[in-house]
mmCIF file of C-alpha atoms in Angstrom:
data_model
loop_
_atom_site.group_PDB
_atom_site.id
_atom_site.type_symbol
_atom_site.label_atom_id
_atom_site.label_comp_id
_atom_site.label_asym_id
_atom_site.label_seq_id
_atom_site.Cartn_x
_atom_site.Cartn_y
_atom_site.Cartn_z
ATOM 1 C CA MET A 292 20.228 26.425 -3.739
ATOM 2 C CA THR A 293 18.657 23.287 -2.323
ATOM 3 C CA LYS A 294 21.161 20.524 -1.879
ATOM 4 C CA GLY A 295 20.153 16.914 -2.494
ATOM 5 C CA LEU A 296 22.153 13.723 -2.558
ATOM 6 C CA SER A 297 25.691 14.348 -3.723
ATOM 7 C CA ARG A 298 27.326 12.097 -6.318
ATOM 8 C CA ARG A 299 29.195 10.389 -3.484
ATOM 9 C CA GLY A 300 25.919 10.015 -1.605
ATOM 10 C CA LEU A 301 24.260 8.342 -4.566
ATOM 11 C CA ILE A 302 27.165 5.914 -4.870
ATOM 12 C CA VAL A 303 26.778 5.084 -1.174
ATOM 13 C CA VAL A 304 23.017 4.508 -1.613
ATOM 14 C CA ALA A 305 23.623 2.171 -4.545
ATOM 15 C CA GLY A 306 26.390 0.405 -2.651
ATOM 16 C CA VAL A 307 24.216 -0.168 0.391
ATOM 17 C CA ALA A 308 21.457 -1.560 -1.809
ATOM 18 C CA ARG A 309 23.883 -3.979 -3.446
ATOM 19 C CA ALA A 310 25.214 -5.025 -0.062
ATOM 20 C CA ILE A 311 21.707 -5.711 1.214
ATOM 21 C CA TYR A 312 20.312 -7.397 -1.871
ATOM 22 C CA GLY A 313 23.406 -8.902 -3.458
ATOM 23 C CA VAL A 314 25.048 -8.377 -6.785
ATOM 24 C CA ARG A 315 22.725 -10.893 -8.462
ATOM 25 C CA ALA A 316 19.629 -8.877 -7.645
ATOM 26 C CA LEU A 317 17.714 -9.651 -10.830
ATOM 27 C CA PRO A 318 19.072 -12.865 -12.350
ATOM 28 C CA ARG A 319 17.773 -13.628 -15.825
ATOM 29 C CA GLY A 320 16.208 -17.003 -16.384
ATOM 30 C CA ARG A 321 16.341 -18.163 -12.758
ATOM 31 C CA PHE A 322 12.965 -16.963 -11.519
ATOM 32 C CA PRO A 323 10.658 -19.827 -10.446
ATOM 33 C CA GLY A 324 8.554 -21.279 -13.246
ATOM 34 C CA GLY A 325 5.057 -22.651 -13.071
ATOM 35 C CA PRO A 326 1.808 -20.704 -12.774
ATOM 36 C CA LEU A 327 1.972 -17.158 -11.491
ATOM 37 C CA ALA A 328 0.722 -17.002 -7.913
ATOM 38 C CA PHE A 329 -1.228 -14.050 -6.575
ATOM 39 C CA ARG A 330 -2.614 -12.980 -3.212
ATOM 40 C CA GLU A 331 -5.795 -10.942 -2.942
ATOM 41 C CA ILE A 332 -5.418 -7.465 -1.470
ATOM 42 C CA GLU A 333 -8.071 -7.048 1.182
ATOM 43 C CA GLY A 334 -10.464 -4.238 0.374
ATOM 44 C CA LEU A 335 -8.915 -3.561 -3.044
ATOM 45 C CA ALA A 336 -10.728 -5.943 -5.371
ATOM 46 C CA PRO A 337 -9.943 -6.802 -8.114
ATOM 47 C CA PHE A 338 -6.254 -6.088 -7.418
ATOM 48 C CA GLN A 339 -3.928 -8.906 -6.416
ATOM 49 C CA THR A 340 -0.299 -8.918 -5.335
ATOM 50 C CA LEU A 341 2.165 -11.099 -7.199
ATOM 51 C CA ARG A 342 3.515 -13.651 -4.735
ATOM 52 C CA THR A 343 7.246 -13.310 -5.314
ATOM 53 C CA GLN A 344 8.446 -12.282 -1.861
ATOM 54 C CA GLY A 345 10.361 -15.029 -0.133
ATOM 55 C CA GLN A 346 10.472 -17.416 -3.093
ATOM 56 C CA VAL A 347 13.965 -16.530 -4.166
ATOM 57 C CA SER A 348 14.884 -14.290 -1.262
ATOM 58 C CA ALA A 349 16.587 -11.069 -2.403
ATOM 59 C CA ALA A 350 16.703 -12.204 -5.996
ATOM 60 C CA SER A 351 12.953 -11.937 -6.434
ATOM 61 C CA VAL A 352 12.022 -8.490 -5.159
ATOM 62 C CA VAL A 353 14.160 -5.440 -4.484
ATOM 63 C CA PHE A 354 13.038 -2.414 -2.498
ATOM 64 C CA VAL A 355 15.115 0.734 -2.492
ATOM 65 C CA GLY A 356 14.389 3.409 0.083
ATOM 66 C CA LEU A 357 11.987 3.698 2.989
ATOM 67 C CA ASP A 358 10.037 6.634 4.321
ATOM 68 C CA PRO A 359 11.586 8.452 7.272
ATOM 69 C CA PRO A 360 10.311 7.654 10.780
ATOM 70 C CA GLY A 361 7.108 9.462 11.620
ATOM 71 C CA ALA A 362 6.121 9.933 7.982
ATOM 72 C CA ASP A 363 2.601 8.649 8.642
ATOM 73 C CA SER A 364 0.044 11.308 9.447
ATOM 74 C CA ALA A 365 -3.654 12.024 9.514
ATOM 75 C CA ALA A 366 -3.261 13.972 6.256
ATOM 76 C CA ARG A 367 -1.709 10.985 4.494
ATOM 77 C CA ARG A 368 -4.417 8.670 5.770
ATOM 78 C CA ALA A 369 -7.047 11.095 4.500
ATOM 79 C CA ALA A 370 -5.319 11.251 1.111
ATOM 80 C CA ALA A 371 -5.284 7.454 0.921
ATOM 81 C CA ASP A 372 -8.993 7.344 1.701
ATOM 82 C CA ALA A 373 -9.622 9.878 -1.058
ATOM 83 C CA VAL A 374 -7.881 7.870 -3.795
ATOM 84 C CA ARG A 375 -9.732 4.718 -2.752
ATOM 85 C CA SER A 376 -12.972 6.427 -3.752
ATOM 86 C CA ASP A 377 -11.800 6.733 -7.387
ATOM 87 C CA LEU A 378 -9.041 4.172 -7.533
ATOM 88 C CA CYS A 379 -8.786 3.343 -11.241
ATOM 89 C CA ARG A 380 -8.863 7.002 -12.239
ATOM 90 C CA ALA A 381 -6.135 7.865 -9.733
ATOM 91 C CA LEU A 382 -4.001 4.841 -10.627
ATOM 92 C CA PHE A 383 -4.365 4.681 -14.401
ATOM 93 C CA GLY A 384 -5.637 8.148 -15.257
ATOM 94 C CA GLY A 385 -8.388 9.193 -17.620
ATOM 95 C CA ALA A 386 -11.081 7.008 -19.100
ATOM 96 C CA ALA A 387 -10.619 3.248 -19.362
ATOM 97 C CA ASP A 388 -9.684 1.856 -22.778
ATOM 98 C CA ASP A 389 -10.685 -1.789 -23.075
ATOM 99 C CA ARG A 390 -8.137 -2.319 -25.841
ATOM 100 C CA MET A 391 -5.200 -1.384 -23.627
ATOM 101 C CA VAL A 392 -3.488 -2.997 -20.628
ATOM 102 C CA PRO A 393 -2.680 -0.111 -18.267
ATOM 103 C CA ILE A 394 0.647 -0.157 -16.429
ATOM 104 C CA ALA A 395 1.054 2.188 -13.476
ATOM 105 C CA TYR A 396 4.749 2.585 -12.694
ATOM 106 C CA PHE A 397 6.007 4.056 -9.398
ATOM 107 C CA SER A 398 9.624 5.170 -9.522
ATOM 108 C CA GLU A 399 12.329 7.234 -7.874
ATOM 109 C CA PHE A 400 15.110 8.898 -9.874
ATOM 110 C CA PHE A 401 17.906 7.755 -7.549
ATOM 111 C CA CYS A 402 16.697 4.157 -7.214
ATOM 112 C CA PRO A 403 19.196 1.898 -9.051
ATOM 113 C CA TYR A 404 16.685 -0.929 -9.461
ATOM 114 C CA CYS A 405 14.140 1.424 -11.018
ATOM 115 C CA ARG A 406 16.626 1.886 -13.827
ATOM 116 C CA ILE A 407 16.809 -1.853 -14.402
ATOM 117 C CA LEU A 408 13.037 -2.191 -14.424
ATOM 118 C CA GLU A 409 12.637 0.894 -16.604
ATOM 119 C CA ARG A 410 15.015 -0.565 -19.170
ATOM 120 C CA ASP A 411 12.969 -3.767 -19.243
ATOM 121 C CA LEU A 412 9.703 -1.854 -19.536
ATOM 122 C CA GLY A 413 11.143 0.114 -22.437
ATOM 123 C CA THR A 414 12.166 -3.078 -24.213
ATOM 124 C CA ILE A 415 8.705 -4.588 -23.764
ATOM 125 C CA LEU A 416 6.920 -1.439 -24.889
ATOM 126 C CA ALA A 417 9.138 -1.128 -27.948
ATOM 127 C CA ALA A 418 8.605 -4.757 -28.946
ATOM 128 C CA ARG A 419 4.869 -5.187 -28.292
ATOM 129 C CA GLY A 420 3.549 -2.030 -26.757
ATOM 130 C CA SER A 421 0.619 -1.268 -29.050
ATOM 131 C CA ASP A 422 -1.871 -2.512 -26.454
ATOM 132 C CA LEU A 423 0.021 -1.240 -23.395
ATOM 133 C CA ARG A 424 -0.491 2.151 -21.752
ATOM 134 C CA LEU A 425 2.177 3.375 -19.329
ATOM 135 C CA VAL A 426 1.142 5.759 -16.557
ATOM 136 C CA GLN A 427 4.023 7.358 -14.650
ATOM 137 C CA HIS A 428 3.895 7.921 -10.892
ATOM 138 C CA GLU A 429 6.821 9.683 -9.235
ATOM 139 C CA LEU A 430 7.540 8.584 -5.665
ATOM 140 C CA PRO A 431 10.444 10.714 -4.380
ATOM 141 C CA ILE A 432 11.933 9.180 -1.231
ATOM 142 C CA PHE A 433 15.575 10.308 -1.207
ATOM 143 C CA GLY A 434 15.237 13.930 -0.170
ATOM 144 C CA PRO A 435 15.331 17.338 -1.877
ATOM 145 C CA ALA A 436 16.997 16.246 -5.128
ATOM 146 C CA SER A 437 14.431 13.478 -5.551
ATOM 147 C CA LYS A 438 11.561 15.874 -4.946
ATOM 148 C CA LEU A 439 12.948 18.399 -7.416
ATOM 149 C CA ALA A 440 13.332 15.729 -10.095
ATOM 150 C CA ALA A 441 9.833 14.417 -9.440
ATOM 151 C CA ARG A 442 8.267 17.872 -9.745
ATOM 152 C CA ALA A 443 10.176 18.464 -12.974
ATOM 153 C CA SER A 444 9.036 15.131 -14.398
ATOM 154 C CA VAL A 445 5.373 15.776 -13.631
ATOM 155 C CA ALA A 446 5.649 19.312 -15.007
ATOM 156 C CA ALA A 447 7.269 17.993 -18.205
ATOM 157 C CA ALA A 448 4.188 15.832 -18.764
ATOM 158 C CA ARG A 449 2.194 19.061 -19.162
ATOM 159 C CA GLN A 450 4.234 19.686 -22.310
ATOM 160 C CA GLY A 451 3.992 16.104 -23.560
ATOM 161 C CA LEU A 452 7.693 15.405 -23.030
ATOM 162 C CA GLN A 453 7.787 13.548 -19.723
ATOM 163 C CA GLN A 454 9.449 10.350 -20.904
ATOM 164 C CA PRO A 455 12.173 12.012 -23.024
ATOM 165 C CA PHE A 456 12.909 14.360 -20.141
ATOM 166 C CA ARG A 457 12.978 11.526 -17.597
ATOM 167 C CA LYS A 458 15.429 9.550 -19.726
ATOM 168 C CA ARG A 459 17.679 12.576 -20.034
ATOM 169 C CA LEU A 460 17.411 13.273 -16.324
ATOM 170 C CA MET A 461 18.303 9.717 -15.351
ATOM 171 C CA ARG A 462 21.506 9.927 -17.407
ATOM 172 C CA SER A 463 22.597 13.095 -15.612
ATOM 173 C CA ASP A 464 24.265 13.945 -12.322
ATOM 174 C CA LEU A 465 21.445 16.092 -10.997
ATOM 175 C CA VAL A 466 22.181 19.016 -8.713
ATOM 176 C CA ALA A 467 19.078 20.124 -6.838
ATOM 177 C CA GLU A 468 18.738 23.586 -8.310
ATOM 178 C CA ASP A 469 16.614 25.208 -10.989
ATOM 179 C CA ALA A 470 19.578 25.921 -13.281
ATOM 180 C CA SER A 471 20.320 22.206 -13.550
ATOM 181 C CA ILE A 472 16.714 21.456 -14.490
ATOM 182 C CA VAL A 473 16.664 24.258 -17.084
ATOM 183 C CA ALA A 474 19.817 22.984 -18.761
ATOM 184 C CA LEU A 475 18.391 19.482 -19.088
ATOM 185 C CA ALA A 476 14.945 20.695 -20.132
ATOM 186 C CA GLU A 477 16.308 22.620 -23.083
ATOM 187 C CA THR A 478 18.059 19.528 -24.470
ATOM 188 C CA VAL A 479 14.695 17.798 -25.081
ATOM 189 C CA GLY A 480 12.809 20.841 -26.353
ATOM 190 C CA LEU A 481 10.934 21.817 -23.195
ATOM 191 C CA ASP A 482 9.907 25.404 -22.557
ATOM 192 C CA ALA A 483 12.075 25.865 -19.475
ATOM 193 C CA THR A 484 10.243 28.962 -18.221
ATOM 194 C CA LEU A 485 6.902 27.191 -18.377
ATOM 195 C CA LEU A 486 8.428 24.086 -16.805
ATOM 196 C CA LEU A 487 9.709 26.042 -13.793
ATOM 197 C CA HIS A 488 6.319 27.701 -13.419
ATOM 198 C CA ASP A 489 4.449 24.399 -13.558
ATOM 199 C CA MET A 490 6.853 22.797 -11.083
ATOM 200 C CA GLN A 491 5.557 25.204 -8.435
ATOM 201 C CA SER A 492 1.893 24.756 -9.367
ATOM 202 C CA ALA A 493 -0.811 23.320 -7.154
ATOM 203 C CA SER A 494 -1.716 20.751 -9.809
ATOM 204 C CA VAL A 495 1.771 19.249 -9.842
ATOM 205 C CA ALA A 496 1.811 19.137 -6.044
ATOM 206 C CA ALA A 497 -1.605 17.471 -6.076
ATOM 207 C CA GLU A 498 -0.478 14.827 -8.579
ATOM 208 C CA LEU A 499 2.575 13.957 -6.489
ATOM 209 C CA SER A 500 0.416 13.804 -3.370
ATOM 210 C CA GLU A 501 -2.003 11.479 -5.122
ATOM 211 C CA SER A 502 0.834 9.174 -6.231
ATOM 212 C CA ARG A 503 2.092 9.073 -2.654
ATOM 213 C CA ALA A 504 -1.414 8.200 -1.461
ATOM 214 C CA LEU A 505 -1.684 5.412 -4.039
ATOM 215 C CA ALA A 506 1.638 4.008 -2.851
ATOM 216 C CA ASP A 507 0.249 3.977 0.688
ATOM 217 C CA VAL A 508 -2.935 2.223 -0.443
ATOM 218 C CA PHE A 509 -1.045 -0.496 -2.339
ATOM 219 C CA GLY A 510 1.662 -0.873 0.292
ATOM 220 C CA PHE A 511 4.603 0.292 -1.810
ATOM 221 C CA ILE A 512 7.106 1.022 0.946
ATOM 222 C CA GLY A 513 9.863 1.631 -1.572
ATOM 223 C CA THR A 514 10.528 1.722 -5.283
ATOM 224 C CA PRO A 515 9.960 0.442 -7.895
ATOM 225 C CA GLY A 516 6.299 -0.554 -7.829
ATOM 226 C CA LEU A 517 3.931 -1.612 -10.598
ATOM 227 C CA ALA A 518 0.265 -2.243 -11.198
ATOM 228 C CA VAL A 519 -0.122 -4.143 -14.475
ATOM 229 C CA GLY A 520 -3.861 -4.141 -14.839
ATOM 230 C CA ARG A 521 -5.039 -5.912 -11.695
ATOM 231 C CA ALA A 522 -1.604 -7.400 -10.933
ATOM 232 C CA VAL A 523 0.368 -5.477 -8.310
ATOM 233 C CA ILE A 524 4.142 -5.983 -8.214
ATOM 234 C CA SER A 525 6.219 -4.613 -5.359
ATOM 235 C CA GLY A 526 9.851 -4.242 -6.332
ATOM 236 C CA ALA A 527 11.841 -5.117 -9.434
ATOM 237 C CA VAL A 528 11.272 -8.529 -10.960
ATOM 238 C CA PRO A 529 13.011 -10.135 -13.944
ATOM 239 C CA ARG A 530 11.866 -9.162 -17.415
ATOM 240 C CA ALA A 531 10.570 -12.671 -18.109
ATOM 241 C CA THR A 532 8.249 -12.460 -15.104
ATOM 242 C CA LEU A 533 7.005 -9.034 -16.126
ATOM 243 C CA LYS A 534 6.240 -10.331 -19.632
ATOM 244 C CA ARG A 535 4.312 -13.274 -18.163
ATOM 245 C CA VAL A 536 2.197 -10.923 -16.042
ATOM 246 C CA ILE A 537 1.442 -8.762 -19.087
ATOM 247 C CA ARG A 538 0.465 -11.821 -21.146
ATOM 248 C CA GLU A 539 -1.901 -12.932 -18.380
ATOM 249 C CA GLU A 540 -3.528 -9.500 -18.178
ATOM 250 C CA ARG A 541 -4.007 -9.502 -21.955
ATOM 251 C CA ARG A 542 -6.058 -12.687 -21.630
ATOM 252 C CA LEU A 543 -8.317 -11.327 -18.900
ATOM 253 C CA ALA A 544 -11.215 -8.909 -19.049
ATOM 254 C CA PRO A 545 -10.315 -5.216 -18.611
ATOM 255 C CA VAL A 546 -9.680 -4.206 -15.028
ATOM 256 C CA ARG A 547 -12.613 -2.562 -13.263
ATOM 257 C CA CYS A 548 -12.120 -1.012 -9.850
ATOM 258 C CA ASP A 549 -15.768 -1.471 -8.944
ATOM 259 C CA ALA A 550 -15.499 -5.240 -9.399
ATOM 260 C CA SER A 551 -16.900 -7.209 -6.514
#
């Protein structure tokens, strides 16, 4: 059995995050008004980073989790170079659909602020999601349990049940072992045997590696992270801000990664 973060460990992680960022991490209705401000990302046109860092200190952007020391490597740099060559495909998947605003969402199962952002995304998608397309990227950064959950999530997508499985998984106290995954998988109608097989597949490993490379390219040092069309958001922002970004992207031409 592979041990991950214990329940006590997860409580400690959440507690540390609250201590660092404060209990009012994502205040509703107190985010600065006025026009949205963006900063160009050098070498990644047409993508721009939302300028929220520093405006309201910890209330504006919350990062949870950093890579361990020495995580950088020649292999990771090579992977980042590879996704740059086909950036929109890697980030948003498949062929572009000019009718849809693509949202690439980078998350970690044990990140408390991902849960807040995920709830807000769900509300937005349920209310006016007909022209929104959510693309999930798992970014496990909290050890073996995170990696197990991420592999299971990506494998569940092969059966068309990724989001139901993710929601069930996030409500559970995950133990990093196959039996725990099987028990949860069966509650949402997944073929558990196929799921376990796919979790060990090269394609799932490649997808997780590509998501990690994309996070490196866009500078996501923690979770959550978003790319709403051309707008890149590092960390969790209030729902009102997210809705404003989506409205702005709806008004613009479809994102093209070969834009000059």
